[in-house]
PDB file of C-alpha atoms in Angstrom:
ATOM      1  CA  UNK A1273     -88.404  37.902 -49.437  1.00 29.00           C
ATOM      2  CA  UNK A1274     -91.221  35.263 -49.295  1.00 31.00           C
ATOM      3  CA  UNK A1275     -94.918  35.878 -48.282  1.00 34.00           C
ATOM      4  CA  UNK A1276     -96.306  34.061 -45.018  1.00 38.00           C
ATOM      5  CA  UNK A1277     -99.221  31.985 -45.864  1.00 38.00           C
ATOM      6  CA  UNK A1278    -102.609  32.918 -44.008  1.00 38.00           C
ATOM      7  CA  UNK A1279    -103.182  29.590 -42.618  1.00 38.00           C
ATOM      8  CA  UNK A1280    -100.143  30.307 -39.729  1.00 57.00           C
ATOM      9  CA  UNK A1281    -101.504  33.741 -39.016  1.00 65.00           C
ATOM     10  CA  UNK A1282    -105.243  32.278 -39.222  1.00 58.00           C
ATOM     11  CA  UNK A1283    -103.892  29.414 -36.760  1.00 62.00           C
ATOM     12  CA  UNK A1284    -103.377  31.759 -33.856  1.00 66.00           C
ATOM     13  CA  UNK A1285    -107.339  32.074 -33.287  1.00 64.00           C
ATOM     14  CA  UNK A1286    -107.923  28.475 -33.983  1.00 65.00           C
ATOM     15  CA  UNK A1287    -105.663  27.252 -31.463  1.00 68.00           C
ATOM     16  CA  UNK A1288    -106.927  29.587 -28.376  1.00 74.00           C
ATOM     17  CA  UNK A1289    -103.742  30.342 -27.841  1.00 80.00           C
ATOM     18  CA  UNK A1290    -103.349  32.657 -24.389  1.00 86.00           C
ATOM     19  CA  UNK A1291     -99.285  33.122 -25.494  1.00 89.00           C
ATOM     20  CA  UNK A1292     -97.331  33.054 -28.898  1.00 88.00           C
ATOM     21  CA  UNK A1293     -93.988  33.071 -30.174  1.00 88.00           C
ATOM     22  CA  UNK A1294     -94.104  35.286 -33.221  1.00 90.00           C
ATOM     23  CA  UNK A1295     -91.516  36.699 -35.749  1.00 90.00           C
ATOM     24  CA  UNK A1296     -91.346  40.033 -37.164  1.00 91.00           C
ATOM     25  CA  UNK A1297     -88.784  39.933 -39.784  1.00 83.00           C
ATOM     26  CA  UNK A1298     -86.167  37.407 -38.441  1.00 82.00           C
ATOM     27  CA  UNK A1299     -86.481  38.922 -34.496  1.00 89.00           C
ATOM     28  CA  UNK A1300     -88.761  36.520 -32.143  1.00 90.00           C
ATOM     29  CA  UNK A1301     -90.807  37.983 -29.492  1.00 92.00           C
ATOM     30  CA  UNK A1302     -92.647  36.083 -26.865  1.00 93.00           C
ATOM     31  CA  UNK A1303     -96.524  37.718 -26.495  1.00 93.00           C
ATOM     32  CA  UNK A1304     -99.944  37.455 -24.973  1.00 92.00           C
ATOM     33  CA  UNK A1305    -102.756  37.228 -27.256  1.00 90.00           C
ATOM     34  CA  UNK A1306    -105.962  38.756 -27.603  1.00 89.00           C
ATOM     35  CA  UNK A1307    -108.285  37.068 -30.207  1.00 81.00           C
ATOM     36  CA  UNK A1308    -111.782  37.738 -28.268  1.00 81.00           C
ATOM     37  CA  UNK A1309    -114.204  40.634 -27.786  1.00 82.00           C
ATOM     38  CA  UNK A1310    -113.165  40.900 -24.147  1.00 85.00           C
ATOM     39  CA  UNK A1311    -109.543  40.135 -24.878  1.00 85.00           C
ATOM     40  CA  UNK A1312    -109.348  42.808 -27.036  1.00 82.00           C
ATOM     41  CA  UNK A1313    -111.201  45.502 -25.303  1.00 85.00           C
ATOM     42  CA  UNK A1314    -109.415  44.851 -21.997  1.00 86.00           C
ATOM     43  CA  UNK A1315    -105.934  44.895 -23.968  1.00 86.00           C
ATOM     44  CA  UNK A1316    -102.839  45.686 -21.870  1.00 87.00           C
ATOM     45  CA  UNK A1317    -105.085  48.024 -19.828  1.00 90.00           C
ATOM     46  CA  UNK A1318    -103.547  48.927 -16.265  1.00 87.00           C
ATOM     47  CA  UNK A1319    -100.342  46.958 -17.144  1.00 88.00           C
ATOM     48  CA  UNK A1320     -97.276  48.797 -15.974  1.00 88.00           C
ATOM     49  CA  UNK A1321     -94.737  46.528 -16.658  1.00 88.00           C
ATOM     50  CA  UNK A1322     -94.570  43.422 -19.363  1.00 86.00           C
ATOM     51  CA  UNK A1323     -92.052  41.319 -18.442  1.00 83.00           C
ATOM     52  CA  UNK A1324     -91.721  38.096 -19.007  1.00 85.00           C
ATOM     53  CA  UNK A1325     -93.473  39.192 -22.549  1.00 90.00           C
ATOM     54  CA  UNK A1326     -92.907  41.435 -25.193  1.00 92.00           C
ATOM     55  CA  UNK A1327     -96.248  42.407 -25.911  1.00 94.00           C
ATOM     56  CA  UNK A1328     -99.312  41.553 -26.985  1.00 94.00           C
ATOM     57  CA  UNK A1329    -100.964  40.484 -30.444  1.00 93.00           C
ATOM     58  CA  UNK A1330    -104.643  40.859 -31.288  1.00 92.00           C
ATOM     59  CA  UNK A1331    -105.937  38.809 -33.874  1.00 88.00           C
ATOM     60  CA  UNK A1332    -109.422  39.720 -35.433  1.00 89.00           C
ATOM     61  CA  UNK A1333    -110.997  36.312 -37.697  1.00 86.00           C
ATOM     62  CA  UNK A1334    -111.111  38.753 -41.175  1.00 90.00           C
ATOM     63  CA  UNK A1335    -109.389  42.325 -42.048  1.00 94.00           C
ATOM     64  CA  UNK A1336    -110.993  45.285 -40.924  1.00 96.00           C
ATOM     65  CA  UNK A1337    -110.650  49.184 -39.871  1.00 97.00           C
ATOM     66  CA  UNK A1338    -108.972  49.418 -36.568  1.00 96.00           C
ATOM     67  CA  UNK A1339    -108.473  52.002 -33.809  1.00 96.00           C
ATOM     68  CA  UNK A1340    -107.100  51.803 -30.768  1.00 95.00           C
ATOM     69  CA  UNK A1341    -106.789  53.827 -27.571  1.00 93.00           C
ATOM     70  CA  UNK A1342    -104.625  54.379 -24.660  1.00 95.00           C
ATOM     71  CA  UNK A1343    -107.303  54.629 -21.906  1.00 92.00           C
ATOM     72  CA  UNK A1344    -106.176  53.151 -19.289  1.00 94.00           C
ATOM     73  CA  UNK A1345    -102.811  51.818 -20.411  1.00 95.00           C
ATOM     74  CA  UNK A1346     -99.953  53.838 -18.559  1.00 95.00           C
ATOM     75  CA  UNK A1347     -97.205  52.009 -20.656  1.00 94.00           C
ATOM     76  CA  UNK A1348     -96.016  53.911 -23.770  1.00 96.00           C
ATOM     77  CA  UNK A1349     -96.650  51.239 -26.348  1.00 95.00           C
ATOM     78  CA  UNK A1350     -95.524  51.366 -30.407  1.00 95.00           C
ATOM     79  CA  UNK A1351     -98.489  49.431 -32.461  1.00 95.00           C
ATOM     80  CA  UNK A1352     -97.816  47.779 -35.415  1.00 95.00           C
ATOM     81  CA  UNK A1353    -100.726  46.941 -37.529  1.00 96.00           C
ATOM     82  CA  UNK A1354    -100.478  44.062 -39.894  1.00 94.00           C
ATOM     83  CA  UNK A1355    -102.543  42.640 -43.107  1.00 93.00           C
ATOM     84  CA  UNK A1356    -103.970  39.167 -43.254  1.00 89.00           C
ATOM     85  CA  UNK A1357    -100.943  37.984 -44.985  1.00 88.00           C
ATOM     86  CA  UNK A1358     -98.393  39.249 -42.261  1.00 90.00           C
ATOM     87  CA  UNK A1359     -97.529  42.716 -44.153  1.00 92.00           C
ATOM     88  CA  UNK A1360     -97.374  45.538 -42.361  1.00 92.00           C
ATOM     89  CA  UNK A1361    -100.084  47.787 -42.826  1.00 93.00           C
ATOM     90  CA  UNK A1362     -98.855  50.952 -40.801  1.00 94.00           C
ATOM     91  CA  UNK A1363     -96.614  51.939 -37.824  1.00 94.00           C
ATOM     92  CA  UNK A1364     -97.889  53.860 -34.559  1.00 95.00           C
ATOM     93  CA  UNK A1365     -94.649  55.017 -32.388  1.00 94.00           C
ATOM     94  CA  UNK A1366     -94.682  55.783 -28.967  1.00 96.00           C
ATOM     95  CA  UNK A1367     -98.545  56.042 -28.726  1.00 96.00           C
ATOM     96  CA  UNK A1368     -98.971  58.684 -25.355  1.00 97.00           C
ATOM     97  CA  UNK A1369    -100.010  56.941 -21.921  1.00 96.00           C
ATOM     98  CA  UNK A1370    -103.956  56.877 -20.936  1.00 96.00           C
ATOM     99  CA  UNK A1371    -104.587  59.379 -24.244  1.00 96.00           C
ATOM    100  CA  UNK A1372    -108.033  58.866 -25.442  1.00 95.00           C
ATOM    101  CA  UNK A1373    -107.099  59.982 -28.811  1.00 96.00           C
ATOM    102  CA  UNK A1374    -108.538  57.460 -31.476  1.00 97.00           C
ATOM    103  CA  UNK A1375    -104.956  55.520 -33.347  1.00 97.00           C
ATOM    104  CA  UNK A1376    -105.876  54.670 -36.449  1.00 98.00           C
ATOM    105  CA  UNK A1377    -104.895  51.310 -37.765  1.00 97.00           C
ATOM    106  CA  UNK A1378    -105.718  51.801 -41.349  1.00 95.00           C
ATOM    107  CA  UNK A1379    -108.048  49.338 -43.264  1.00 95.00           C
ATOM    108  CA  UNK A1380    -107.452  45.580 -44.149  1.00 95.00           C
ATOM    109  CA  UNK A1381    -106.186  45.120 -40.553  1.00 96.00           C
ATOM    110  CA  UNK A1382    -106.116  41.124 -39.219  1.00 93.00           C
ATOM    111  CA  UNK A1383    -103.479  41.875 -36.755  1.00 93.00           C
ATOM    112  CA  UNK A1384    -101.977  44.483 -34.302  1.00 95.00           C
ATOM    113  CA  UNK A1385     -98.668  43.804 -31.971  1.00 95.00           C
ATOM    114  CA  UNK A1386     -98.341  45.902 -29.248  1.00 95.00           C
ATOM    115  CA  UNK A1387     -94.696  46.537 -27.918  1.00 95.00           C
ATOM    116  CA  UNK A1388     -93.209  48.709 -25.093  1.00 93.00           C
ATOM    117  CA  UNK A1389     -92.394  51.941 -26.722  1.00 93.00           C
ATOM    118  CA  UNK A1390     -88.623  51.927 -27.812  1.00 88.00           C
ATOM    119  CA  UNK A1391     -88.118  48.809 -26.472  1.00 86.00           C
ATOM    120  CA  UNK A1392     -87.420  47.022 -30.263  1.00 85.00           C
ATOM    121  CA  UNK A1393     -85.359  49.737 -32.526  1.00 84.00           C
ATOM    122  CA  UNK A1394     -84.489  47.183 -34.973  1.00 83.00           C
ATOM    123  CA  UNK A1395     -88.199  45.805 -35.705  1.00 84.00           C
ATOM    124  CA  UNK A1396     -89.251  49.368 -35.796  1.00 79.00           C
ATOM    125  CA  UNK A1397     -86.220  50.606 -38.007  1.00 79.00           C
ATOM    126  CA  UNK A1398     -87.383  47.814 -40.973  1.00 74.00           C
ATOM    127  CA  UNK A1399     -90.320  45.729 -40.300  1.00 66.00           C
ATOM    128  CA  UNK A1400     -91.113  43.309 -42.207  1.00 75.00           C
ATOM    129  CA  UNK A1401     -93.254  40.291 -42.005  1.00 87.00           C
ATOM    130  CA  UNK A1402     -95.192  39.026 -39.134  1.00 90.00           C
ATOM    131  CA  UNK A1403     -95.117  35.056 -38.778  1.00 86.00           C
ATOM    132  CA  UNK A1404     -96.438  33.310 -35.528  1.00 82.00           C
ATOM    133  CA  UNK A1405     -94.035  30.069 -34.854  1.00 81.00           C
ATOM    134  CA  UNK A1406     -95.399  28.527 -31.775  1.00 80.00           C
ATOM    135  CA  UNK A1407     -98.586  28.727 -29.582  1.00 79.00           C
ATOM    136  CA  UNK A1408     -98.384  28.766 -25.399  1.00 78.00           C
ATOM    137  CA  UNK A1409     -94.804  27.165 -25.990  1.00 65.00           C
ATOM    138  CA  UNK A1410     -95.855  24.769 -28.891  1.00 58.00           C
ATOM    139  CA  UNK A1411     -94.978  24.797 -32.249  1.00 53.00           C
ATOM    140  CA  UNK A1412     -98.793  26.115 -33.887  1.00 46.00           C
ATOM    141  CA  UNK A1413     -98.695  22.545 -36.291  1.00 46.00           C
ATOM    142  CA  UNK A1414     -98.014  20.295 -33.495  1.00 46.00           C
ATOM    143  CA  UNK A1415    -100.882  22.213 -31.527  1.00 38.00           C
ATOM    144  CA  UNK A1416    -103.594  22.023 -34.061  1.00 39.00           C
ATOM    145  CA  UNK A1417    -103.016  18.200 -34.437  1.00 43.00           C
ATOM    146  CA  UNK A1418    -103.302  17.134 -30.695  1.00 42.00           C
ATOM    147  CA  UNK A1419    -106.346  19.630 -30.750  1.00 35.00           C
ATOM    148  CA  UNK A1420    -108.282  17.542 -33.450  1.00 37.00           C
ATOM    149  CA  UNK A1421    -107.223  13.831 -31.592  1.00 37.00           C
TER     150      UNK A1421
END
């Protein structure tokens, strides 16, 4: 097993990317990100279907304590909270439609994935790592060079 560098994870909020191709062990999903304020409070709120993406991924710029909520969201969503290094941090299954409950996240948090509940047995059976490959359909290197031309 090898450990994802920051710098790809860190990419995804340098790049403003709106969509990203991300891997979580070796299965790619397709997702819409969150990496501001608004972004992130507004989350998949009132979404009742996802297609064409798999979910959603909030990036934060350092680790941190997270919670989230359901308010609002009347899709069943599992939550996967990730490290700054792409480790997972801890698992939330099946997290109950418009619940106010508080899900906690854990500490040292940099990233969260959001996924229709069920919808992904096998990254939920063993995750692993989280890598991002490719911002709004471009590979994240090729995207951060044309950004500083």
């Amino acid at each position: 097993m090898f450990l994802i560098g920051a710098i790809t994870l860190v990419s995804l909020l340098k790049a403003n990317c709106d969509v990203a191709t991300v891997e979580i062990g070796k299965r790619p999903l397709i997702v819409m990100v969150a990496n501001t304020w608004a972004e992130h409070s507004w989350g998949l709120m009132r979404r009742r279907v996802l297609s064409p993406f798999d979910g959603m991924i909030f990036a934060y710029d350092s680790p941190r304590h997270v919670q989230f909520w359901m308010q609002d969201t009347p899709l069943p969503l599992d939550m996967l909270f990730f490290d700054g290094n792409g480790r997972l941090v801890s698992l939330h299954r099946n997290a109950v439609p418009l619940d106010q409950t508080p899900i906690d996240g854990g500490s040292n948090v940099q990233y969260v994935v959001e996924l229709q509940a069920g919808g992904h047995p096998d990254i939920l059976a063993e995750p692993k790592l989280l890598e991002v490959k490719a911002c709004n359909g471009i590979l994240i290197d090729e995207h951060l060079r044309n950004r500083t031309r």
